[in-house]
Amino acid sequence: MTDQDRAFVMFDGVQKSYDGETLVVKNLNLEIARGEFLTMLGPSGSGKTTCLMMLAGFEVATHGQINLGGRPINNIPPHKRGIGMVFQNYALFPHMTVAENLAFPLQVRRMSRAEVEEKVQRALDMVQMGGTEFAGRRPAQLSGGQQQRVALARALVFEPDLVLMDEPLGALDKQLREHMQYEIKHLHERLGVTVVYVTHDQSEALTMSDRIAVFNDGVIQQLATPEDLYERPENAFVAQFIGENNKLDGMVTAFADKEARVHLDGAEEIGALAVNCRGVGFPTMLSIRPERVLIAEPSAPNQLQGRVVELIYLGDHIRCRMEVAGRDDFIVKIPNSAKHSMLRVGETTPIGWLTNDCRALDAA
Amino acid sequence: MANGENVSGPILAADGRPLRQSLARALRLQKLRALMLIAPLLIFILVTFAAPIADMLFRSVENAIVPETLPLTVAALEDWDDASGQPPGEKVFAALRQDLLAAVAAKAHTKLGSRLNYEQTGVASLLRKTGRRVKRMEEDGDLAAQFAKIHKSWADPETWATIKRFSNAYTSGYFLNAVDAKLGATGIEARPENERIYIFLFERTLILSVVITVACLLIGYPVAFLLATLPMRTSNMLMILVLLPFWTSLLVRTSAWKVLLQQQGVINDTLVFLGIVGDGARLAMINNQTGTIIAMTHILLPFMILPLYSVMRTIPPSYMRAAKSLGATDWTAFWRVYFPQSVPGIGAGAILVFILAIGYYITPELVGGTSGTFISNRIAYHISSSLNWGLAAALGVILLVVVLVLYWLYDRIIGIDNVKLG
């Protein structure tokens, strides 16, 4: 892989401000490799859509440089960037048929009629809309899922190297959304096109992406693979935002190698993996995933007492809310297996975890 | 499933009545209530709007004055052949004398005179003069000669032909007049060239209305586009400027144009001062077609901008963005994606401005001079000055029909469903 491929898209010190007083995007540095599926994930107002719009050319970066294929594109108008884009509400042209919508990017590139027809048909086949009944329909005559497929086909029909997607599945119902996630993922694998995908739905991001950039407050909090992001969150925001998380507040009392001793507010002291805590005497937030908590397992190195507050039966697992170290929102997922512990509300039981599963992060 | 087998018969409600009937009964009370709610408005409109208009339009064919004032004469004239070239016989003159005696007593003969004068000039004075003398006629003498002595027109078969032609209670005379034709001895014929005016006026009204509509569109489209794309707060400010003319009196605005456009007006003075036109060659921009077009375009502009704006407001900016991301230049994106979606607004604005313009009266009257007046000015003239209400009504009916035909054409070509006012 050449340098150009490794940094096919590059944000270099990009800042964006709308009003001249506050920064929506603060010093963004990001490299996206050719063929990568990168998701920008974050709550609304975190600056992820602004980044996408700067890449597409609809917003101008206040400071910094954006490169595409090694070329700075700050001053190239959107129509010359050759970037395909899928919009939140699809933005299919309502006065054109499906075939005309797909032909539009080819016609403005002055392709011959035969070429246009062939490419439109191929693009429709690609999204399983190749049937003759669809090409002549208007967008309004299609279902939400079909409109989504057409929007996808339109963004891909002129064979761009880079496709941007701005919450494209937001308007679909849950089942269809999950189905389309796989389809987009497979399409990406088949075509090898670079995709930058914006969403606020973490499960969508985890399902589809090669790497995820978690945005908050105009800054990338963590840029990592889905697995790393979930297993090894680097700060409190990421730990809380991705997946379900138990947090315990405490104070660092000792610090050795990679392990920190933390004194909890509830007066117990336990060990945790020091990831992002500043040192002895500083507050920290401990993060433990609900499925990594061990119930009534005397071999676990870190032991606490938990009182069962609520039990919810969910079929494959039982969700147990407990009172631990003075907090009553501690969740434990107990798998519904043959040897699972029988708990009752009000009962107190020892809980524990491996030191590596408990991460000491910055105090949020 | 006994019910399921009987699919072809009417569906029955629980009590055995046909479902359709039960539904109608249930809805009847609702409909009645709705009708009662709008009844006051309905009656008001019928009494103050629909009925007067219907009455006015009816006058375009109404001709009862002739058979009512001259009942005996009309009956007697039935035997007379108007192609004979001879005045009718003594029997007709006797009937005429009797009719006129009654008409003079009721003071109806002058009205008849003005009615028939529309068809043949001179009849008004003929009837006035005859009315003064008919009482002194000798009943047994040669009536034809006595009438001829009062006025020689009574010996002219043309006078009698006119009376006979317009002796029906209904007439096509007003309509023929309105299209520069008349009912002559041999049927419908065109009026002499120097008397033709209405067809020309209709044409001018249509052409000027089209010019005004196009001018409004050319000026209004960019303004509406700007209003629709600006942020809400700024566009609301600008919207006030668009609406400002609505809150200013029409007369004030038209008079302002007079001040600006006249030969000694602001624009001409400025041009002369700048040396662009000579003092002797000041532009004539008022009291002609130019004045009408300028003033009416200004007055009707909001009616173009508002529907355009409300349609453009609903076009999401993401369409233009999508077009650009697909490789279209600004112009292509506008022309192929934005413009087609704004067509319903153009349709609504154009039809609104055009229909308002075609019937406009005050502005052409004030700034149009002679070459810039519309058909409505002629209608107003016949209503208030010449008092030829029949002709005014006929012109009005034709104008209404022209508008309806254009509306129908518009519906066929563009489709009225495509018109959006917001």
PDB file of N, CA and C in Angstrom, chain A residues 53 58-59 79 83 85 87 91-96 104-105 107-109 154 158, chain B residues 318-330 332-333 336-338 340-341:
ATOM      1  N   MET A  53     -19.802  17.008   5.539  1.00  0.00           N
ATOM      2  CA  MET A  53     -20.169  18.060   4.597  1.00  0.00           C
ATOM      3  C   MET A  53     -18.928  18.806   4.088  1.00  0.00           C
ATOM      4  N   PHE A  58     -19.746  20.878   0.737  1.00  0.00           N
ATOM      5  CA  PHE A  58     -20.891  21.764   0.980  1.00  0.00           C
ATOM      6  C   PHE A  58     -20.623  22.736   2.118  1.00  0.00           C
ATOM      7  N   GLU A  59     -19.576  22.440   2.908  1.00  0.00           N
ATOM      8  CA  GLU A  59     -19.144  23.389   3.931  1.00  0.00           C
ATOM      9  C   GLU A  59     -17.656  23.645   3.716  1.00  0.00           C
ATOM     10  N   HIS A  79     -19.090  19.559  -7.301  1.00  0.00           N
ATOM     11  CA  HIS A  79     -19.399  18.743  -8.475  1.00  0.00           C
ATOM     12  C   HIS A  79     -18.147  18.238  -9.179  1.00  0.00           C
ATOM     13  N   ILE A  83     -17.322  12.636  -5.679  1.00  0.00           N
ATOM     14  CA  ILE A  83     -17.634  11.859  -4.486  1.00  0.00           C
ATOM     15  C   ILE A  83     -19.117  11.502  -4.526  1.00  0.00           C
ATOM     16  N   MET A  85     -22.681  10.446  -2.862  1.00  0.00           N
ATOM     17  CA  MET A  85     -23.214  10.743  -1.537  1.00  0.00           C
ATOM     18  C   MET A  85     -24.642  10.214  -1.398  1.00  0.00           C
ATOM     19  N   PHE A  87     -27.898  10.679   0.961  1.00  0.00           N
ATOM     20  CA  PHE A  87     -28.396  11.657   1.935  1.00  0.00           C
ATOM     21  C   PHE A  87     -29.365  11.011   2.909  1.00  0.00           C
ATOM     22  N   ALA A  91     -32.930  12.195  -0.910  1.00  0.00           N
ATOM     23  CA  ALA A  91     -32.853  13.272  -1.900  1.00  0.00           C
ATOM     24  C   ALA A  91     -32.963  12.732  -3.319  1.00  0.00           C
ATOM     25  N   LEU A  92     -33.827  11.734  -3.513  1.00  0.00           N
ATOM     26  CA  LEU A  92     -34.112  11.296  -4.887  1.00  0.00           C
ATOM     27  C   LEU A  92     -34.952  12.379  -5.537  1.00  0.00           C
ATOM     28  N   PHE A  93     -34.653  12.697  -6.803  1.00  0.00           N
ATOM     29  CA  PHE A  93     -35.379  13.782  -7.465  1.00  0.00           C
ATOM     30  C   PHE A  93     -36.817  13.337  -7.731  1.00  0.00           C
ATOM     31  N   PRO A  94     -37.781  14.020  -7.143  1.00  0.00           N
ATOM     32  CA  PRO A  94     -39.163  13.511  -7.198  1.00  0.00           C
ATOM     33  C   PRO A  94     -39.797  13.588  -8.582  1.00  0.00           C
ATOM     34  N   HIS A  95     -39.259  14.471  -9.447  1.00  0.00           N
ATOM     35  CA  HIS A  95     -39.884  14.627 -10.767  1.00  0.00           C
ATOM     36  C   HIS A  95     -39.257  13.710 -11.799  1.00  0.00           C
ATOM     37  N   MET A  96     -38.293  12.881 -11.385  1.00  0.00           N
ATOM     38  CA  MET A  96     -37.661  11.967 -12.331  1.00  0.00           C
ATOM     39  C   MET A  96     -37.979  10.531 -11.925  1.00  0.00           C
ATOM     40  N   PHE A 104     -28.908  10.568 -14.241  1.00  0.00           N
ATOM     41  CA  PHE A 104     -28.504  11.970 -14.061  1.00  0.00           C
ATOM     42  C   PHE A 104     -26.984  12.155 -13.938  1.00  0.00           C
ATOM     43  N   PRO A 105     -26.317  11.469 -13.008  1.00  0.00           N
ATOM     44  CA  PRO A 105     -24.859  11.696 -12.893  1.00  0.00           C
ATOM     45  C   PRO A 105     -24.100  11.282 -14.146  1.00  0.00           C
ATOM     46  N   GLN A 107     -25.407  11.461 -17.297  1.00  0.00           N
ATOM     47  CA  GLN A 107     -25.703  12.450 -18.338  1.00  0.00           C
ATOM     48  C   GLN A 107     -24.879  13.717 -18.153  1.00  0.00           C
ATOM     49  N   VAL A 108     -24.728  14.154 -16.895  1.00  0.00           N
ATOM     50  CA  VAL A 108     -23.934  15.375 -16.704  1.00  0.00           C
ATOM     51  C   VAL A 108     -22.458  15.106 -17.002  1.00  0.00           C
ATOM     52  N   ARG A 109     -22.085  13.827 -17.073  1.00  0.00           N
ATOM     53  CA  ARG A 109     -20.718  13.492 -17.486  1.00  0.00           C
ATOM     54  C   ARG A 109     -20.653  13.217 -18.980  1.00  0.00           C
ATOM     55  N   ARG A 154     -27.662   5.260  -7.014  1.00  0.00           N
ATOM     56  CA  ARG A 154     -27.346   6.528  -7.670  1.00  0.00           C
ATOM     57  C   ARG A 154     -25.980   7.049  -7.225  1.00  0.00           C
ATOM     58  N   PHE A 158     -21.870   6.168 -10.925  1.00  0.00           N
ATOM     59  CA  PHE A 158     -20.792   6.787 -11.700  1.00  0.00           C
ATOM     60  C   PHE A 158     -19.415   6.363 -11.194  1.00  0.00           C
TER      61      PHE A 158
ATOM     62  N   SER B 318     -31.402  19.740   0.077  1.00  0.00           N
ATOM     63  CA  SER B 318     -30.607  18.531  -0.177  1.00  0.00           C
ATOM     64  C   SER B 318     -30.706  18.091  -1.642  1.00  0.00           C
ATOM     65  N   TYR B 319     -31.765  18.485  -2.343  1.00  0.00           N
ATOM     66  CA  TYR B 319     -31.864  18.115  -3.770  1.00  0.00           C
ATOM     67  C   TYR B 319     -30.748  18.747  -4.582  1.00  0.00           C
ATOM     68  N   MET B 320     -30.524  20.053  -4.324  1.00  0.00           N
ATOM     69  CA  MET B 320     -29.470  20.746  -5.051  1.00  0.00           C
ATOM     70  C   MET B 320     -28.109  20.159  -4.675  1.00  0.00           C
ATOM     71  N   ARG B 321     -27.963  19.857  -3.387  1.00  0.00           N
ATOM     72  CA  ARG B 321     -26.703  19.269  -2.938  1.00  0.00           C
ATOM     73  C   ARG B 321     -26.497  17.922  -3.600  1.00  0.00           C
ATOM     74  N   ALA B 322     -27.555  17.123  -3.637  1.00  0.00           N
ATOM     75  CA  ALA B 322     -27.446  15.804  -4.256  1.00  0.00           C
ATOM     76  C   ALA B 322     -27.016  15.951  -5.713  1.00  0.00           C
ATOM     77  N   ALA B 323     -27.667  16.898  -6.412  1.00  0.00           N
ATOM     78  CA  ALA B 323     -27.337  17.083  -7.830  1.00  0.00           C
ATOM     79  C   ALA B 323     -25.869  17.465  -7.989  1.00  0.00           C
ATOM     80  N   LYS B 324     -25.391  18.344  -7.113  1.00  0.00           N
ATOM     81  CA  LYS B 324     -23.994  18.765  -7.233  1.00  0.00           C
ATOM     82  C   LYS B 324     -23.052  17.615  -6.888  1.00  0.00           C
ATOM     83  N   SER B 325     -23.409  16.825  -5.872  1.00  0.00           N
ATOM     84  CA  SER B 325     -22.531  15.713  -5.518  1.00  0.00           C
ATOM     85  C   SER B 325     -22.492  14.690  -6.641  1.00  0.00           C
ATOM     86  N   LEU B 326     -23.525  14.675  -7.468  1.00  0.00           N
ATOM     87  CA  LEU B 326     -23.554  13.732  -8.596  1.00  0.00           C
ATOM     88  C   LEU B 326     -22.814  14.290  -9.805  1.00  0.00           C
ATOM     89  N   GLY B 327     -22.292  15.495  -9.676  1.00  0.00           N
ATOM     90  CA  GLY B 327     -21.446  16.017 -10.745  1.00  0.00           C
ATOM     91  C   GLY B 327     -22.059  17.146 -11.551  1.00  0.00           C
ATOM     92  N   ALA B 328     -23.226  17.656 -11.131  1.00  0.00           N
ATOM     93  CA  ALA B 328     -23.856  18.720 -11.911  1.00  0.00           C
ATOM     94  C   ALA B 328     -23.286  20.080 -11.494  1.00  0.00           C
ATOM     95  N   THR B 329     -23.088  20.952 -12.480  1.00  0.00           N
ATOM     96  CA  THR B 329     -22.682  22.319 -12.151  1.00  0.00           C
ATOM     97  C   THR B 329     -23.857  23.042 -11.500  1.00  0.00           C
ATOM     98  N   ASP B 330     -23.579  24.218 -10.955  1.00  0.00           N
ATOM     99  CA  ASP B 330     -24.648  24.975 -10.301  1.00  0.00           C
ATOM    100  C   ASP B 330     -25.838  25.160 -11.237  1.00  0.00           C
ATOM    101  N   THR B 332     -26.692  23.420 -14.040  1.00  0.00           N
ATOM    102  CA  THR B 332     -27.389  22.169 -14.363  1.00  0.00           C
ATOM    103  C   THR B 332     -28.250  21.727 -13.185  1.00  0.00           C
ATOM    104  N   ALA B 333     -27.685  21.835 -11.991  1.00  0.00           N
ATOM    105  CA  ALA B 333     -28.442  21.441 -10.803  1.00  0.00           C
ATOM    106  C   ALA B 333     -29.712  22.277 -10.693  1.00  0.00           C
ATOM    107  N   ARG B 336     -32.114  21.399 -13.991  1.00  0.00           N
ATOM    108  CA  ARG B 336     -32.686  20.066 -14.126  1.00  0.00           C
ATOM    109  C   ARG B 336     -33.332  19.556 -12.849  1.00  0.00           C
ATOM    110  N   VAL B 337     -32.963  20.127 -11.707  1.00  0.00           N
ATOM    111  CA  VAL B 337     -33.502  19.597 -10.453  1.00  0.00           C
ATOM    112  C   VAL B 337     -34.393  20.615  -9.735  1.00  0.00           C
ATOM    113  N   TYR B 338     -33.885  21.845  -9.600  1.00  0.00           N
ATOM    114  CA  TYR B 338     -34.666  22.829  -8.827  1.00  0.00           C
ATOM    115  C   TYR B 338     -35.833  23.376  -9.629  1.00  0.00           C
ATOM    116  N   PRO B 340     -37.627  22.342 -12.293  1.00  0.00           N
ATOM    117  CA  PRO B 340     -38.839  21.534 -12.513  1.00  0.00           C
ATOM    118  C   PRO B 340     -39.720  21.446 -11.278  1.00  0.00           C
ATOM    119  N   GLN B 341     -39.077  21.476 -10.109  1.00  0.00           N
ATOM    120  CA  GLN B 341     -39.888  21.372  -8.897  1.00  0.00           C
ATOM    121  C   GLN B 341     -40.556  22.683  -8.533  1.00  0.00           C
TER     122      GLN B 341
END
